[in-house]
Structures are given as C-alpha cells and as structure tokens.
XYZ file of C-alpha atoms in Angstrom:
540
model
C 39.290 -14.109 -30.589
C 36.800 -12.893 -33.142
C 34.249 -15.507 -32.188
C 34.563 -14.739 -28.468
C 33.919 -11.044 -29.001
C 30.964 -11.506 -31.299
C 28.348 -12.301 -28.667
C 29.182 -9.105 -26.783
C 28.726 -6.971 -29.866
C 25.485 -8.690 -30.793
C 24.329 -8.399 -27.192
C 24.847 -4.649 -27.442
C 22.828 -4.628 -30.653
C 19.963 -6.361 -28.887
C 20.079 -4.044 -25.893
C 16.867 -2.008 -25.538
C 18.321 0.558 -23.130
C 20.777 3.187 -24.475
C 24.321 2.662 -23.206
C 24.611 6.025 -21.380
C 21.428 5.218 -19.412
C 22.397 1.588 -18.864
C 25.667 2.694 -17.180
C 23.875 4.773 -14.539
C 20.892 2.469 -14.019
C 21.719 1.712 -10.362
C 22.072 5.412 -9.532
C 18.692 5.990 -11.192
C 17.184 3.153 -9.148
C 18.481 4.837 -5.974
C 16.701 8.066 -6.926
C 13.493 6.155 -7.715
C 13.668 4.438 -4.324
C 14.056 7.858 -2.683
C 10.890 9.041 -4.428
C 9.042 5.879 -3.441
C 10.310 6.327 0.106
C 8.251 9.443 0.826
C 4.984 7.907 -0.380
C 5.311 4.765 1.753
C 7.037 6.620 4.599
C 4.067 8.940 4.993
C 1.584 6.107 5.445
C 3.785 4.246 7.938
C 4.327 7.460 9.935
C 0.590 8.127 9.982
C -0.050 4.674 11.466
C 2.067 5.576 14.514
C 0.467 9.045 14.787
C -3.160 7.833 14.722
C -3.454 7.523 18.492
C -2.053 11.052 18.959
C -4.380 12.503 16.322
C -7.306 10.788 18.090
C -6.373 12.548 21.343
C -8.428 15.715 22.037
C -6.877 19.155 21.394
C -4.397 20.617 22.021
C -2.375 17.374 21.850
C -4.265 16.066 18.797
C -7.395 16.751 16.775
C -9.839 14.555 18.702
C -10.498 12.471 15.574
C -13.010 9.642 15.860
C -12.239 6.161 14.547
C -14.249 6.774 11.373
C -12.398 10.079 10.832
C -9.083 8.259 11.246
C -10.207 5.727 8.653
C -11.054 8.581 6.307
C -7.673 10.230 6.960
C -6.189 7.030 5.529
C -8.814 6.371 2.872
C -9.097 9.926 1.480
C -5.461 9.479 0.447
C -5.823 5.969 -0.909
C -9.125 6.621 -2.701
C -7.733 9.584 -4.646
C -4.516 7.663 -5.189
C -6.254 4.561 -6.547
C -8.839 6.495 -8.567
C -6.233 8.548 -10.442
C -3.641 5.825 -11.044
C -5.176 4.915 -14.405
C -4.894 8.491 -15.639
C -1.436 9.091 -14.165
C -0.114 5.960 -15.868
C -1.575 7.028 -19.210
C -0.279 10.580 -18.776
C 3.178 9.213 -18.015
C 3.109 7.078 -21.164
C 1.841 10.073 -23.184
C 3.686 13.114 -21.745
C 6.763 11.492 -20.216
C 7.231 9.601 -16.964
C 9.830 12.016 -15.603
C 7.483 14.980 -16.056
C 4.581 13.387 -14.191
C 6.970 12.169 -11.483
C 8.232 15.722 -10.877
C 4.637 17.009 -10.844
C 3.602 14.340 -8.350
C 6.489 15.131 -6.005
C 5.602 18.848 -6.007
C 1.924 18.226 -5.251
C 2.822 15.706 -2.552
C 5.113 18.256 -0.906
C 2.436 20.966 -0.927
C -0.158 18.548 0.470
C 2.252 17.569 3.261
C 2.655 21.194 4.377
C -1.125 21.713 4.372
C -1.753 18.487 6.324
C 0.831 19.551 8.930
C -1.116 22.740 9.734
C -4.642 21.206 9.570
C -6.880 22.580 12.311
C -9.575 19.885 12.314
C -10.096 16.241 11.276
C -12.046 17.475 8.228
C -9.122 19.606 7.047
C -6.697 16.731 7.611
C -8.886 14.431 5.502
C -9.010 17.041 2.685
C -5.258 17.688 2.687
C -4.535 13.967 2.777
C -6.564 13.765 -0.438
C -4.185 16.373 -1.960
C -1.277 14.173 -0.926
C -3.036 11.247 -2.590
C -3.200 13.263 -5.809
C 0.569 13.725 -5.702
C 1.233 10.131 -4.725
C -0.851 8.900 -7.676
C 1.697 10.477 -10.013
C 4.764 9.284 -8.066
C 4.293 5.569 -7.356
C 3.473 4.256 -10.875
C 6.059 6.519 -12.506
C 8.893 5.088 -10.391
C 8.124 1.541 -11.501
C 7.582 2.624 -15.123
C 10.976 4.383 -15.229
C 12.596 1.304 -13.663
C 11.211 -0.899 -16.439
C 12.710 1.440 -19.036
C 16.246 1.710 -17.615
C 16.829 -1.995 -16.916
C 17.056 -4.819 -19.425
C 14.435 -7.542 -19.044
C 16.821 -10.064 -17.484
C 17.794 -7.561 -14.753
C 14.249 -6.380 -14.046
C 13.417 -9.047 -11.392
C 16.518 -8.046 -9.402
C 15.703 -4.337 -9.727
C 12.059 -4.880 -8.750
C 13.192 -6.899 -5.722
C 15.359 -3.985 -4.584
C 12.478 -1.580 -5.349
C 10.198 -3.708 -3.169
C 12.884 -3.749 -0.473
C 12.662 0.044 -0.410
C 9.087 -0.389 0.798
C 10.455 -2.348 3.754
C 13.011 0.401 4.399
C 10.235 3.010 4.455
C 8.124 0.830 6.753
C 11.120 0.661 9.109
C 12.043 4.349 9.011
C 8.487 5.690 9.157
C 7.345 4.517 12.600
C 10.696 5.315 14.238
C 10.848 8.775 12.670
C 7.198 9.318 13.607
C 7.837 8.241 17.191
C 10.837 10.561 17.552
C 8.899 13.488 16.094
C 5.855 12.875 18.302
C 8.091 12.663 21.389
C 9.509 16.146 20.701
C 7.087 18.044 18.439
C 3.395 18.410 17.649
C 1.500 15.820 15.612
C 1.770 17.829 12.356
C 5.534 17.291 12.281
C 4.944 13.775 10.912
C 3.781 15.391 7.656
C 6.234 18.296 7.587
C 9.164 15.867 7.573
C 8.225 14.985 3.962
C 9.246 18.424 2.667
C 13.080 18.120 2.796
C 12.866 14.609 1.325
C 10.747 15.950 -1.551
C 13.268 18.732 -2.244
C 16.223 16.323 -2.372
C 14.278 13.898 -4.577
C 13.316 16.681 -7.009
C 16.934 17.797 -7.465
C 18.234 14.246 -7.925
C 15.406 13.471 -10.342
C 16.184 16.458 -12.567
C 19.904 15.590 -12.689
C 19.870 11.800 -13.113
C 16.588 10.342 -14.332
C 15.936 10.146 -18.102
C 12.503 10.773 -19.564
C 10.615 8.154 -21.535
C 7.192 7.855 -23.112
C 5.050 5.619 -25.311
C 5.643 6.436 -28.989
C 2.002 5.463 -29.669
C 0.058 6.604 -26.582
C -3.654 5.973 -26.203
C -6.314 8.589 -25.560
C -7.276 9.696 -22.076
C -10.381 8.191 -20.500
C -12.057 10.836 -18.301
C -15.386 8.948 -18.175
C -13.685 5.775 -16.948
C -11.685 7.689 -14.333
C -14.823 9.439 -13.044
C -16.743 6.161 -12.815
C -13.927 4.416 -10.935
C -13.513 7.244 -8.407
C -17.288 7.593 -7.795
C -17.742 3.834 -7.432
C -14.875 3.431 -4.965
C -15.879 6.447 -2.866
C -19.488 5.254 -2.560
C -18.446 1.698 -1.717
C -15.877 2.611 0.936
C -18.030 5.392 2.418
C -20.886 2.932 2.878
C -18.649 0.385 4.585
C -17.147 2.970 6.956
C -20.622 4.366 7.724
C -21.818 0.868 8.554
C -19.039 0.493 11.105
C -19.749 3.926 12.544
C -23.466 3.134 12.991
C -22.757 -0.467 14.021
C -25.520 -1.453 11.594
C -24.768 -2.661 8.074
C -28.493 -3.125 7.365
C -29.197 0.603 7.683
C -30.817 1.864 4.407
C -28.195 4.607 4.077
C -25.399 2.056 4.336
C -26.967 -0.508 2.003
C -27.927 2.148 -0.547
C -24.413 3.610 -0.658
C -22.659 0.231 -0.874
C -24.985 -1.088 -3.599
C -24.693 2.209 -5.462
C -20.907 1.939 -5.397
C -20.985 -1.654 -6.670
C -23.393 -0.639 -9.453
C -21.119 2.210 -10.602
C -18.102 -0.120 -10.601
C -20.000 -2.632 -12.765
C -20.851 0.212 -15.173
C -17.146 1.132 -15.156
C -16.132 -2.388 -16.210
C -18.786 -2.505 -18.957
C -17.732 0.930 -20.233
C -14.052 -0.070 -20.282
C -14.933 -3.160 -22.359
C -16.803 -1.068 -24.950
C -14.645 2.045 -25.299
C -11.795 2.125 -27.812
C -9.451 3.947 -25.382
C -9.942 2.291 -21.980
C -7.991 3.279 -18.878
C -7.599 -0.416 -18.162
C -7.558 -3.190 -20.765
C -10.168 -5.597 -19.411
C -8.903 -8.308 -21.799
C -5.736 -8.580 -19.724
C -7.798 -10.282 -17.049
C -8.513 -13.167 -19.429
C -4.961 -14.322 -18.653
C -5.105 -16.417 -15.459
C -1.510 -15.546 -14.518
C -2.185 -11.808 -14.783
C -5.445 -12.022 -12.841
C -3.832 -14.153 -10.138
C -0.957 -11.678 -9.758
C -3.132 -8.572 -9.333
C -5.589 -10.553 -7.209
C -2.773 -11.600 -4.878
C -1.634 -7.983 -4.584
C -5.151 -6.828 -3.675
C -5.821 -9.632 -1.186
C -2.525 -9.391 0.672
C -2.852 -5.624 1.111
C -6.503 -5.992 2.106
C -5.386 -8.238 4.963
C -2.222 -6.307 5.837
C -3.667 -2.770 5.956
C -6.595 -3.841 8.086
C -4.254 -5.489 10.589
C -1.909 -2.482 10.638
C -4.869 -0.291 11.540
C -5.802 -2.211 14.717
C -2.240 -3.195 15.694
C -1.300 0.436 16.389
C -4.083 0.665 18.975
C -3.136 -2.679 20.517
C 0.498 -1.621 20.978
C -0.203 1.906 22.242
C -3.705 1.940 23.772
C -3.776 -1.561 25.303
C -0.098 -2.248 26.015
C 0.801 1.365 26.817
C 3.877 1.783 24.595
C 4.890 5.244 23.358
C 4.795 6.126 19.633
C 8.584 5.722 19.414
C 8.471 2.335 21.128
C 5.633 1.310 18.800
C 7.797 2.260 15.830
C 10.686 0.159 17.123
C 8.370 -2.804 17.666
C 7.422 -2.768 13.956
C 11.099 -3.122 12.931
C 10.988 -6.942 12.507
C 8.189 -6.596 9.925
C 10.178 -4.042 7.959
C 13.535 -5.725 8.470
C 12.310 -9.029 7.040
C 11.084 -7.244 3.908
C 14.404 -5.425 3.510
C 16.377 -8.653 3.899
C 14.325 -11.020 1.753
C 12.603 -8.909 -0.954
C 15.807 -8.240 -2.966
C 16.622 -11.985 -2.797
C 13.164 -13.315 -3.634
C 14.103 -13.686 -7.324
C 16.717 -16.332 -6.377
C 14.081 -18.456 -4.653
C 11.696 -17.954 -7.594
C 14.389 -19.120 -10.039
C 14.745 -22.337 -8.057
C 11.163 -23.162 -7.078
C 8.952 -21.053 -9.391
C 6.575 -18.154 -8.722
C 3.596 -20.338 -7.811
C 5.338 -22.233 -5.005
C 7.103 -19.174 -3.591
C 4.031 -16.926 -3.598
C 1.774 -19.661 -2.209
C 4.113 -20.281 0.719
C 4.365 -16.511 1.232
C 0.574 -16.158 1.394
C 0.316 -19.109 3.789
C 2.906 -17.477 6.059
C 0.934 -14.211 6.054
C -2.322 -16.071 6.820
C -0.638 -18.030 9.642
C 0.764 -14.891 11.278
C -2.596 -13.132 11.054
C -4.194 -16.099 12.793
C -1.295 -15.944 15.254
C -2.573 -12.606 16.534
C -5.130 -14.689 18.448
C -2.258 -15.403 20.868
C -2.088 -11.736 21.879
C -3.839 -10.406 24.945
C -3.115 -7.766 27.586
C -0.233 -9.732 29.134
C 1.346 -11.672 26.240
C 5.185 -11.388 26.154
C 6.028 -8.804 23.516
C 8.544 -11.125 21.822
C 5.572 -13.140 20.524
C 4.415 -10.094 18.552
C 7.971 -9.573 17.267
C 8.175 -13.125 15.943
C 4.791 -12.771 14.249
C 5.893 -9.499 12.626
C 9.137 -11.028 11.317
C 7.418 -14.058 9.803
C 4.744 -11.816 8.293
C 7.418 -9.600 6.716
C 9.158 -12.682 5.338
C 5.926 -13.814 3.701
C 5.310 -10.366 2.222
C 8.855 -10.233 0.829
C 8.237 -13.432 -1.133
C 4.894 -12.270 -2.548
C 5.301 -8.707 -3.789
C 8.418 -8.959 -6.023
C 7.307 -12.067 -8.000
C 3.739 -10.844 -8.589
C 4.994 -7.362 -9.546
C 7.403 -8.902 -12.059
C 4.544 -11.020 -13.429
C 2.314 -7.963 -13.924
C 4.993 -5.693 -15.401
C 6.529 -8.237 -17.793
C 3.104 -9.182 -19.188
C 2.967 -5.785 -20.948
C 5.248 -4.207 -23.583
C 7.990 -1.896 -22.286
C 6.316 1.181 -23.825
C 3.177 0.474 -21.752
C 5.132 0.438 -18.479
C 3.140 3.361 -17.081
C -0.169 1.578 -17.581
C 1.226 -1.671 -16.152
C 2.573 0.089 -13.085
C -0.777 1.836 -12.638
C -2.587 -1.523 -12.651
C -0.146 -2.984 -10.131
C -0.507 -0.042 -7.754
C -4.263 0.353 -8.276
C -5.008 -3.140 -7.005
C -2.543 -2.630 -4.180
C -4.221 0.593 -3.081
C -7.796 -0.586 -3.647
C -7.061 -3.723 -1.637
C -5.531 -1.652 1.165
C -8.403 0.854 1.131
C -11.063 -1.827 1.359
C -9.018 -3.608 4.018
C -9.007 -0.532 6.247
C -12.697 0.096 5.545
C -14.004 -3.459 5.962
C -11.728 -4.666 8.753
C -11.741 -1.268 10.490
C -15.538 -1.318 10.459
C -15.576 -4.926 11.706
C -13.255 -3.923 14.549
C -15.449 -0.921 15.399
C -18.687 -2.937 15.325
C -17.417 -5.809 17.485
C -15.801 -3.374 19.919
C -19.006 -1.377 20.317
C -21.009 -4.548 20.932
C -18.519 -5.552 23.615
C -18.370 -2.233 25.468
C -21.989 -1.024 25.177
C -23.189 -2.917 28.259
C -20.446 -1.405 30.409
C -21.115 2.112 29.095
C -24.845 1.729 29.789
C -23.993 1.037 33.420
C -22.051 4.309 33.861
C -24.345 6.528 35.985
C -25.417 9.904 34.609
C -23.842 9.414 31.171
C -25.888 11.181 28.410
C -26.886 9.176 25.325
C -24.704 11.240 23.004
C -21.627 10.852 25.195
C -22.297 7.123 25.576
C -22.464 6.645 21.792
C -19.294 8.679 21.224
C -17.414 6.787 23.939
C -18.281 3.453 22.300
C -16.891 4.323 18.877
C -13.245 3.470 19.636
C -11.008 2.340 22.465
C -9.379 5.777 22.595
C -12.786 7.422 23.093
C -13.624 4.967 25.906
C -10.256 5.452 27.593
C -10.745 9.209 27.338
C -14.011 8.864 29.264
C -12.300 6.574 31.800
C -9.603 9.190 32.436
C -12.321 11.826 32.876
C -13.998 9.669 35.544
C -10.771 9.494 37.570
C -10.172 6.476 39.865
C -13.732 5.297 39.225
C -12.859 4.888 35.557
C -10.278 2.108 36.071
C -12.921 -0.608 35.775
C -14.154 0.967 32.529
C -10.579 1.029 31.166
C -10.149 -2.678 31.988
C -13.398 -3.516 30.203
C -12.298 -1.419 27.217
C -9.055 -3.390 26.960
C -10.945 -6.697 27.119
C -13.495 -5.582 24.514
C -10.732 -4.396 22.175
C -8.768 -7.650 22.481
C -11.904 -9.595 21.531
C -12.586 -7.263 18.564
C -8.945 -7.569 17.478
C -9.150 -11.375 17.538
C -12.312 -11.375 15.379
C -10.699 -8.939 12.927
C -7.482 -10.990 12.810
C -9.485 -14.096 11.897
C -11.165 -12.173 9.080
C -7.758 -11.009 7.834
C -6.366 -14.539 7.986
C -9.320 -15.858 5.951
C -8.651 -13.247 3.226
C -4.946 -14.155 3.111
C -5.836 -17.879 2.926
C -8.090 -17.099 -0.040
C -5.125 -15.352 -1.653
C -3.021 -18.486 -1.158
C -5.647 -20.567 -2.973
C -5.840 -18.087 -5.871
C -2.052 -18.058 -6.278
C -1.723 -21.844 -5.997
C -4.358 -22.465 -8.673
C -3.676 -19.723 -11.225
C -0.103 -18.424 -10.967
C 2.408 -20.094 -13.333
C 4.880 -22.590 -11.898
C 8.530 -22.925 -12.801
C 9.412 -21.679 -16.259
C 12.632 -23.661 -16.426
C 14.533 -20.983 -18.317
C 14.335 -17.418 -19.403
C 11.057 -16.705 -21.161
C 11.109 -16.604 -24.903
C 11.805 -13.128 -26.192
C 13.603 -11.849 -23.099
C 16.815 -9.901 -23.460
C 18.852 -12.785 -22.065
C 17.293 -15.315 -24.449
C 17.844 -13.037 -27.422
C 21.502 -12.630 -26.499
C 22.023 -16.387 -26.108
C 20.402 -17.039 -29.482
C 22.501 -14.328 -31.089
C 25.673 -15.795 -29.593
C 24.753 -19.270 -30.860
C 24.176 -17.976 -34.402
C 27.590 -16.300 -34.404
C-alpha cells in the first residue's frame, strides 16, 4: 500500500501549479476562451460587414478597398507592434492585470468604432481596439501555460485553438443577423456585453502570475518594429491602390520599412534587454514553428479578404447567408483542433503539420474551380478541408513555441506566437489584397474606358474594387448590366490569380515545416512534468 501511494505524493511534490489553482484549471480555461472569443469574433464579424461598410451612406460608410484594408490593418498593425511590450508587461506586472486592462480598452474601442462617422474614424478606432487586443491575446495563452502542468498543456492549447474556430463560426452568423436588422456599427457594439461578462469572470476566477525576474522594457525596439511594419504595409497597400508598385512613393515607403525592420533586428541583437530574443531563431524547430504560423495566416487572411466579396458581391448572398457558408471552415477547426495532439502523439509534429499545410495549399488552389455559376457545395467542401488543415497546424506549432521557453517567460512566448500570426495576417491582407486590386483594375479598365461621358476621376474610383464598379452599374440603370457582368468576370480572374499566390505561400510553408520541424519524439520530452513523475515513481 505504501509503495502504491508514494508516486502520487511525489507527483504532488513535483507539481508546478498550486493545488487550489490546479483544481479549477478547466474553469479558468473557459474564461480565457471567452476573452479570446471577443478578439477573434470581432475580426470574423468585420469580414462579413466589409461589403456593407463599402456601401455608400446612409447604409455604410462608402469605404474604398484600400480603406477597408486599413480598417483591418490598423487593428493588426497596432496589435502586432505592441505584442512584444504587452508580453513583457504581463511577465513584469502580472498577466491578469494586463488582461483586464486590454479587455477594458477593447470595449471602449468597440463603442467608438460603432459610432464612427467616416472610414478615417473607423480606421482610428480600430487601432484603439488593436491596442486592447494586444494585451488580451498573449495574456490568455500565458495564463494557460501557468495553470496547466506541462503534460496537459497540448490538450489545453488544442481546446484554446478550438475556441478560435468557435469564434470564426459565431462571428459571421452574428454579424449577418445584426446587419439584417440593425446598422453596420452594431457588429462592433455587440462586443460590449461580452467584455463585461469576461471582466467579471476574470476577476473572480483567474489567478495572477508574473516572472520573478522580469527583464527591462524595450521602448526603442517597440518603436522600430511599429514604424517598420507601418511603412512596409502602407507601401504595399498604396501600390495596390495606384496599381503601380514601381511608383517612387511606393518603392520608397516599402524599402524604408524594410530598412527600419533590419535596424530593429540589429538593435535587438545588441541590446541587453531585447523585446525579442533573436537567439531563439537559431533553433530550427522554433524558427519553423513561428514561420509556419506566419505563412499560414498570410495565405488565410488574404483569401478571407477576397472570399467575402466573391460570396456577397458576385454570388449575391446576404451577410447572414455568407456567415452560414463559412460554418464548415469553423466547424472543422472546432472538431479537429482539440484532437490534434492525439494525431501528433502518433505521427509526430512534422508529419501532421506538413500534411496540414499541404491541405491548406490544395484548398487555396481549389478556389480556381469557383466561378459565377459553380455549385456552392464545392466552396463548402473546400472550406471544410481548409479548416481541417488549419486545425492540424496551429495547436502543434503553438505547443512547440510555448514549450521552448521557461514557464515564467510565458508572456514573451505568447507574444512571439501571436506577433508572427498577426504580422503574417497583416501582410497577407496587404500583399494579396493589393494583388487582387491590381489584377481587377487591369481587367475592368478597358470596360470602364468605354462607358460614355464618364469623368476620369469617377472612372478611377469605379475601378478600385468590385463594389465601386457595381455601384456605378446600378447608377447607370439597365444600361449598367453589361458593366456588372464584366465586373464579375474581372473579379473572378483576379480572385484566381490571388488564390494561386496564396497557394504558393502555403506550399512554401509545407516545405519549411517538412524540413525544419522535429519529427516524432517517441516519449515525453526530458524534464516534462510527466517524465519527472515517472522518474520519481521509479525511484520510490
């Protein structure tokens, strides 16, 4: 009897998480998922609302395609630029404190975005929401790493990743219902009650944690990263808007952004308190994991941007119907992400993530099958397979990133994970959105030139996006039907070119993962909680 009870007692001695926290870990995870929900929910709702926001007042704001890109990227740029600092602040001041702060700021930004009176105001208030989100997303993952033992972390991260799928599912449907009954700003106002519930649950249930030996803040590094990213993405978006990437203004801004980012890397290597430890990237497994995160979100966010316009502008579905059509993508993530760890245990991270990336690349190439009359079930199958691929990429690479750092550095690790996710997504929207805009303009310009009596300024504006062209077609009345048909054809061609670009990026991600990510480990890694407990039991 004594020998059989010994391992349990020794296991308790080796437990890193206090017993009173360990008992309520699943309740804490539920609260963290609720907090994560609003950040992801907001972006998925915005995707459905983009067509409405592009509609002229009073229905929308009359936003151009470049303004829509900035409505997305103002959020993600601020988010990505401040993740380093938010992770360090969480490690220094306490993750619960920065999480509560982030939720409050996100709630305030949501109210302001809901009452925005112009595209410029919406872009500014989305940046405020990005500030709040920067303090929410990394803190949820950092808290998770500190309330679960190492051997349970893959399961918890899988469920955490599944929450992203839940938000992707809820967001478009909720957005569609709101847009069917209320004005476009309601898609932001819906965040407020969720924020209030999350704040109360957070205060009651979630414990605080911090790094006992925190590093110094790095304001110079943060400033360099934000400036570099803003210049780079602004230049790319401007190139798409002008349909000319050789314009001196575009080239100067893009090269300036790349130069600042190089200075950022050099500064981080020399400073004694870097926001990001550049030496981590000497580990092939770590570099492959964050690279996979960036590449898959680069491809995914760019596709999400044009798919909304395909479903609503070309196929004529309502926002609510568009939200329902995205359900297979979200449902696959919800089903498979929590179970991805079981497949990884059997086949290893390298094989699972490589197959996942290949599936994503194949579905992106599959969008070439879509035209104005393709049966909609084809899109549904592509979405489901794409979601399945995503569900077998994100949990394993997130586990790889988070478990490569000590528990007390969980805030910094989470910041790295989310930074590459957001930077990849931001560049995906910028690069692929600009590619879509450029190819579309090239395809529709000849038709617009043939419209009699159309001023140069109106012609240029009408060629910037399919919504702008369709707006002109509606203004022309019955004579505009031919223009609308040409707009649909030009958009389908631009979508196919963009889908090929996305598929190429995902294929590159598959190569990176296959070459650099570790294979099967065979057993629990040395030093994990489970290994320590087994060794302790053997010694007894």
